[in-house]
Amino acid sequence: MTHLTIPRPDDWHLHLRDGAMLEGIAPESARHFARAIIMPNLVPPVVTGAQAAAYRERIRAVTGDSFTPLMTLYLTEETDPADVVAAHRDGIITSVKLYPAGATTNSASGVTNFDRVRPVLEAMAEAGIPLCCHGEVTDHDIDIFDREAVFIDRVLDPIRRATPGLRVVMEHITTADAVAYVQSQTENLGATITTHHLVINRNHILVGGIKPHYYCLPVAKRESHRLALVQAATSGDARFFLGTDSAPHTDDAKENACGCAGCFTATNTMSILAHVFEAEGALDKLEGFASRNGPAFYHLPVNDATITLEKTDSPVTYSAKIETSAGPITVFDPGFPLHWRVV
Ligand code: DOR
Ligand code: ZN
């Protein structure tokens, strides 16, 4: 196969930031994606419906009408259930994001005591509002490579049992444990998988010198986990769908004694995915993963517009860095030449 036409894909987990960074990087997503779930971890975070509406306008001012930002609220222990339900009813937000406090970039306002958000979760279950989970515990005694698996047992499964009907997306899963948990559940649970976690394992970060541009959270795990993610993404199972977690940080913030977590994949995600799916003999499953399974979970229509991917003899070229007025941002390097380009 040398051409693949699929409904325009969506990105079910994206960081667009704000201000100069937003202006510089939003066009990278809008070029290929029709819609994206926009993460609320700004400084300060997007915690009310009014703030989400204002942020949506700032995004639209950059991308225009061809791209639809689907907004999220940042769940805190002070979140008002009535504000969440009203923002959803009024079409301002699509979902709510749970960050365990301290789990990742700008998560300090997240949740420490999960009992305190129970009323919000119950209101969300009642109103059918999905919860997007950053699935890692933050306990200092839990090894960073185990934090996702422990989160499933100690936090996620108890929340789901205590809140029947709550629709949950496990975001950016990185382990075979998460794949197995999602596969074991019959309803109300989906998972996003990033582009970079389909490509790198922890060796890419640590062997031959530390590679800050491969550092993200949850951190990439050992190869057996990457293989489980590839298997899940390419299986055709509709519970798994694309959320790039494309998360720009300027080079000086990445290449730093305390470097920020995040891989910037908005620019080359579709080329990388085509490579990964072709290598698995599963190009026919890319449409489900990138264009159909996410809308099905979120009860939204599949996009009418299409994109075409074309296989090229010479490697696809694109900028290694996106220059923004906030500073340069390095585009994720998959470590192999790409031969699929979006026409
Ligand atoms: O690598 C990451 N970067 N993981 C996250 O959870 C947050 C994100 C960011 O906002 O930079
Ligand atoms: Zn993220």
XYZ file of C-alpha atoms and ligand atoms in Angstrom:
355
model
C 0.000 0.000 0.000
C 1.339 3.450 -0.880
C -1.649 5.674 -0.055
C -3.970 5.627 2.908
C -6.991 7.912 3.187
C -8.679 8.102 6.591
C -11.150 10.447 8.278
C -9.300 13.461 9.658
C -7.761 12.322 12.950
C -8.318 13.844 16.394
C -5.883 14.164 19.280
C -7.548 13.069 22.521
C -4.812 14.511 24.780
C -2.924 17.669 23.859
C -1.040 20.487 25.601
C -1.337 23.791 23.730
C -0.096 26.114 26.526
C -0.860 29.828 26.218
C 0.508 33.114 24.892
C 3.605 32.984 22.696
C 3.939 29.208 23.019
C 0.308 28.663 21.977
C 0.804 30.904 18.955
C 3.918 29.067 17.912
C 2.777 25.470 18.323
C -1.023 25.289 17.835
C -0.675 25.374 14.025
C 1.391 22.152 14.257
C -1.677 20.313 15.607
C -4.271 22.128 13.484
C -2.447 21.095 10.296
C -3.451 17.421 10.616
C -5.977 17.146 13.449
C -9.605 18.285 13.399
C -10.194 18.312 17.167
C -8.215 17.850 20.336
C -8.872 17.448 24.028
C -6.989 20.409 25.486
C -5.190 19.896 28.776
C -5.890 22.500 31.476
C -2.504 22.527 33.256
C -1.746 26.169 32.561
C -0.287 28.438 35.233
C -2.679 29.141 36.881
C -4.736 26.084 35.887
C -8.086 26.180 34.074
C -10.429 25.404 36.957
C -13.766 27.022 36.106
C -16.119 26.936 33.147
C -15.546 30.667 32.602
C -11.774 30.149 32.424
C -12.221 27.257 29.957
C -14.439 29.427 27.733
C -11.848 32.221 27.739
C -8.993 29.793 27.000
C -10.997 28.288 24.124
C -11.276 31.755 22.563
C -7.520 32.296 22.859
C -6.930 28.988 21.057
C -9.470 29.746 18.340
C -7.852 33.131 17.761
C -4.691 31.238 16.733
C -6.093 28.225 14.876
C -9.237 29.639 13.238
C -12.291 27.526 12.555
C -10.664 24.483 10.978
C -9.627 23.144 14.399
C -11.978 22.486 17.317
C -10.503 22.641 20.826
C -12.446 20.390 23.211
C -11.909 21.898 26.614
C -11.234 20.263 29.981
C -11.376 21.480 33.546
C -8.582 20.850 36.003
C -10.033 18.981 38.969
C -9.116 20.391 42.375
C -10.396 19.633 45.848
C -12.342 22.921 45.586
C -14.035 22.183 42.241
C -17.740 23.021 42.345
C -19.848 20.148 40.938
C -22.504 22.618 39.739
C -19.931 24.600 37.709
C -18.671 21.403 36.042
C -22.165 20.246 35.136
C -23.155 23.703 33.839
C -19.976 24.041 31.736
C -20.654 20.649 30.181
C -24.351 21.382 29.616
C -23.419 24.688 27.914
C -20.984 22.982 25.570
C -17.897 24.652 27.064
C -16.144 21.540 28.337
C -15.913 17.946 27.143
C -14.228 16.348 30.139
C -12.471 16.893 33.461
C -8.797 16.156 34.094
C -7.565 14.493 37.260
C -3.957 15.153 38.220
C -2.783 13.546 41.447
C -1.058 16.488 43.168
C 2.629 16.558 42.255
C 2.423 13.872 39.547
C 3.636 16.018 36.656
C 4.061 19.497 35.122
C 1.848 22.092 36.848
C -0.031 19.513 38.905
C 0.464 21.199 42.290
C -3.236 22.159 42.422
C -4.298 18.560 41.796
C -5.914 16.074 44.115
C -4.341 14.697 47.296
C -7.429 13.403 49.095
C -9.652 11.565 46.624
C -12.577 11.526 49.076
C -12.803 15.296 48.710
C -13.625 15.079 44.972
C -16.256 12.377 45.400
C -19.220 14.818 44.997
C -17.773 16.087 41.694
C -17.190 12.567 40.414
C -20.724 11.567 41.333
C -22.151 14.600 39.519
C -20.008 13.741 36.483
C -21.223 10.135 36.459
C -24.793 11.391 36.610
C -24.244 13.887 33.763
C -22.128 11.522 31.642
C -18.991 13.712 31.785
C -15.786 11.721 31.229
C -12.862 11.886 33.659
C -9.397 11.937 32.065
C -6.884 10.494 34.530
C -3.185 11.080 34.851
C -2.703 7.589 36.223
C 0.281 7.738 38.561
C 0.510 7.743 42.330
C 2.936 10.226 43.819
C 3.960 8.416 47.022
C 7.687 8.852 47.583
C 8.101 5.210 48.486
C 6.722 4.031 45.133
C 9.314 3.633 42.418
C 8.628 5.909 39.453
C 8.489 2.892 37.122
C 5.709 1.330 39.264
C 3.556 4.409 39.757
C 1.057 3.638 37.006
C 0.411 0.054 38.065
C -0.003 1.091 41.705
C -2.408 3.874 40.678
C -4.706 1.318 39.065
C -4.945 -0.752 42.246
C -4.984 1.998 44.857
C -6.839 4.846 43.152
C -8.451 4.104 39.803
C -10.192 0.833 40.495
C -11.539 2.027 43.884
C -12.851 5.266 42.295
C -14.572 3.346 39.509
C -16.153 0.895 41.954
C -17.331 3.729 44.221
C -18.748 5.739 41.292
C -20.704 3.392 39.045
C -21.323 4.831 35.600
C -18.350 7.223 35.712
C -16.744 7.230 32.259
C -12.952 7.237 32.576
C -10.061 7.647 30.160
C -6.720 6.371 31.425
C -4.452 8.878 29.769
C -1.110 8.110 28.112
C -0.839 4.518 29.344
C 2.689 3.156 29.502
C 2.461 -0.353 30.921
C 1.221 -3.831 30.104
C -0.627 -3.584 33.451
C -2.723 -0.665 32.156
C -3.412 -2.454 28.863
C -4.595 -5.521 30.780
C -6.757 -3.466 33.137
C -8.501 -1.699 30.244
C -9.004 -4.985 28.421
C -10.514 -6.546 31.550
C -13.278 -3.935 31.828
C -16.435 -4.133 29.791
C -17.700 -0.567 29.964
C -16.987 3.071 30.799
C -13.224 2.776 30.394
C -10.949 3.771 27.530
C -7.266 4.624 27.249
C -5.173 6.981 25.206
C -1.759 5.982 23.932
C 0.856 8.513 22.866
C 2.976 8.437 19.759
C 6.235 8.482 21.686
C 5.334 5.601 24.006
C 4.803 3.451 20.905
C 8.389 4.212 19.852
C 10.671 4.591 22.861
C 11.463 2.541 25.930
C 13.528 3.633 28.936
C 16.801 2.792 27.229
C 16.173 5.604 24.768
C 16.253 8.045 27.687
C 19.229 6.662 29.563
C 21.641 4.678 27.385
C 24.642 6.496 25.933
C 23.980 9.723 27.852
C 20.793 11.236 29.201
C 18.375 12.352 26.463
C 16.099 15.038 27.861
C 13.891 15.192 24.784
C 12.767 11.601 25.487
C 11.846 12.389 29.088
C 8.121 12.611 29.694
C 5.615 11.525 32.309
C 4.602 8.855 32.785
C 8.196 7.951 31.991
C 8.741 5.356 29.248
C 9.054 1.842 30.683
C 10.966 -1.293 29.652
C 10.609 -2.783 26.162
C 8.026 -5.426 27.111
C 5.655 -2.631 28.096
C 6.224 -0.751 24.835
C 5.396 -3.935 22.943
C 2.144 -4.293 24.908
C 1.207 -0.728 23.922
C 1.963 -1.387 20.248
C -0.119 -4.547 20.436
C -3.055 -2.667 22.015
C -2.893 0.287 19.610
C -2.699 -1.868 16.492
C -5.183 -4.517 17.638
C -8.313 -2.720 16.476
C -9.702 -2.763 20.044
C -11.859 0.395 20.175
C -11.013 1.032 23.832
C -7.575 2.328 22.760
C -7.174 5.597 20.887
C -4.649 8.304 20.069
C -3.817 11.004 22.594
C -0.418 12.384 21.658
C 0.263 14.182 24.946
C 2.343 16.449 22.723
C 3.765 18.702 25.438
C 6.074 21.524 24.348
C 8.788 22.933 26.550
C 11.465 25.266 25.239
C 14.890 23.719 24.728
C 16.368 25.587 27.688
C 13.681 24.077 29.961
C 14.328 20.558 28.595
C 18.135 20.687 28.427
C 18.472 21.650 32.046
C 19.752 20.245 35.351
C 16.076 19.758 36.253
C 14.572 19.235 32.835
C 10.817 19.393 32.203
C 8.777 16.344 31.210
C 7.226 16.292 27.767
C 7.757 15.136 24.182
C 6.635 17.385 21.333
C 5.096 15.142 18.680
C 2.388 17.305 17.091
C 4.469 17.872 13.953
C 5.285 14.296 12.951
C 2.771 12.112 14.790
C 0.875 10.903 11.727
C 4.093 9.956 9.895
C 5.358 8.065 12.945
C 2.060 6.262 13.494
C 1.911 5.147 9.870
C 5.440 3.737 10.256
C 4.562 1.896 13.493
C 1.289 0.480 12.164
C 2.876 -0.578 8.853
C 5.691 -2.365 10.696
C 3.009 -4.361 12.545
C 1.180 -5.168 9.314
C -1.728 -3.167 10.712
C -2.045 -0.060 8.519
C -5.745 -0.869 8.215
C -6.086 -0.337 11.987
C -4.659 3.203 11.956
C -8.052 4.647 11.004
C -9.686 3.178 14.097
C -6.904 4.278 16.432
C -6.513 7.836 15.138
C -9.936 8.698 13.706
C -12.760 6.467 14.966
C -12.247 5.011 18.446
C -11.885 8.372 20.196
C -15.109 9.849 18.774
C -16.890 6.612 19.666
C -15.786 6.896 23.307
C -16.678 10.591 23.521
C -20.003 10.085 21.688
C -18.988 12.500 18.932
C -19.280 12.079 15.158
C -16.302 10.927 13.111
C -14.909 13.820 11.076
C -16.290 14.117 7.522
C -13.057 15.532 6.118
C -10.202 13.141 5.318
C -6.432 13.147 5.168
C -4.263 11.053 2.885
C -0.947 9.546 3.878
C 1.470 8.744 1.089
C 4.498 6.451 1.218
C 7.606 8.119 -0.182
C 10.929 6.686 -1.348
C 13.045 9.426 0.150
C 12.646 10.203 3.851
C 10.057 12.767 4.871
C 11.580 16.069 5.950
C 10.238 18.494 8.537
C 11.749 21.064 10.880
C 13.723 19.545 13.741
C 12.745 22.579 15.821
C 9.711 24.831 15.928
C 10.807 28.402 16.518
C 8.373 30.241 18.782
C 8.745 33.639 20.363
C 8.949 31.800 23.696
C 12.016 29.943 22.354
C 12.814 26.903 20.184
C 10.993 23.609 20.702
C 12.575 20.355 19.596
C 10.342 18.030 17.591
C 10.366 14.417 18.790
C 12.951 12.333 16.918
C 11.664 8.765 16.455
C 15.209 7.600 15.750
C 14.398 6.132 12.333
C 13.661 7.676 8.946
C 10.001 8.318 8.186
C 8.558 7.422 4.804
C 4.892 8.312 5.230
C 3.843 11.904 4.773
C 0.510 13.645 4.996
C -0.320 14.824 1.485
O 5.376 14.555 29.881
C 4.423 15.185 30.279
N 4.304 16.515 30.029
N 3.486 14.565 31.000
C 2.484 15.222 31.579
O 1.682 14.607 32.245
C 2.388 16.699 31.489
C 3.091 17.196 30.305
C 3.300 18.697 30.334
O 2.350 19.423 30.622
O 4.411 19.144 30.042
Zn -0.476 15.388 29.219
